[in-house]
Amino acid sequence: MSAALLRVDKVSKRFGGFTALQDISVDIRPGERFGLIGPNGSGKTTLINCISGALTSDGGSIVFDGHDVTRLPAYKRTRRGIARSFQVPRPFRTMTVLENLLVAIDFGVESHGLSGDQATAEVMAILEKIGLADKARVSSGQLSQVELRKMELARAMAARPKLLISDEAMAGLAGAEIDEVLDVLLKLNGEGITVIMIEHIMQAVMRFSERVMCLDAGRIVCEGTPAQVMDDKRVQEAYLGA
Ligand SMILES: Nc1ncnc2c1ncn2[C@@H]1O[C@H](COP(=O)(O)OP(=O)(O)O)[C@@H](O)[C@H]1O
Ligand SMILES: [Mg+2]
């Protein structure tokens, strides 16, 4: 058995007197496809924020790829290989898709030493992979919803992550668009990237994940195979109560 890529140990987060996360522990294996579910407000994004460094946890520790990153600022965690997409994409709307991703490369890869041409080539390779190459020169303000979601994943990929955390990349999408994003995530995972998927679209999480964890009110309700989690009475109650 290989060591965990990510070890979250008893992580807690409070906002004033409100406990958003309480003693969350989970290990993610290298190459794993891990689904994170839970009703609205259960703490999914807060957990991702604590892992990526957008927030600092109040208790517990986070070890990534053998390094304790609990206190590291977000940009240093990005450079260690943790990338996340945002629930609400915030592209530079007046810049082209290519320009948006060149910014992400500059930010994400420490002293990458890439020339302008090399950086462009790397961005184009990512766009090719994600199925967005034909939009490279288009202003991001003109993208459709599904294209924006793909660009958000491409932006995360520009940091050459070991771990990609996708926060509701399918929100607002329907039918074939959901499958398109799912296919992108499966493809990236197929190339060795560990993926944590947060998703409300249950069918998509269940198809994607090898293992699923359900949060409710900042605590772990249950964790197991997709079938085990779907069948768990406590999971059903958490969603009914929401
Ligand atoms: N920055 C913040 N300040 C205060 N409360 C917050 C903040 N971020 C999240 N919360 C609260 O923490 C809880 C969990 O939120 P969140 O992690 O966004 O849930 P989820 O992603 O599962 O919908 C919610 O009650 C939310 O209102
Ligand atoms: Mg959220």
Coordinates of N, CA, C and O in Angstrom, one line a residue, residues 4 121 163:
A4 N -0.3 8.0 1.6 CA -1.3 8.9 1.2 C -0.6 10.1 0.5 O 0.5 10.6 0.9
A121 N 3.1 27.0 -25.7 CA 3.0 25.6 -26.1 C 2.4 24.8 -25.0 O 1.5 23.9 -25.3
L163 N -2.5 17.1 -7.4 CA -3.9 17.0 -6.9 C -4.8 18.1 -7.5 O -4.4 19.3 -7.4

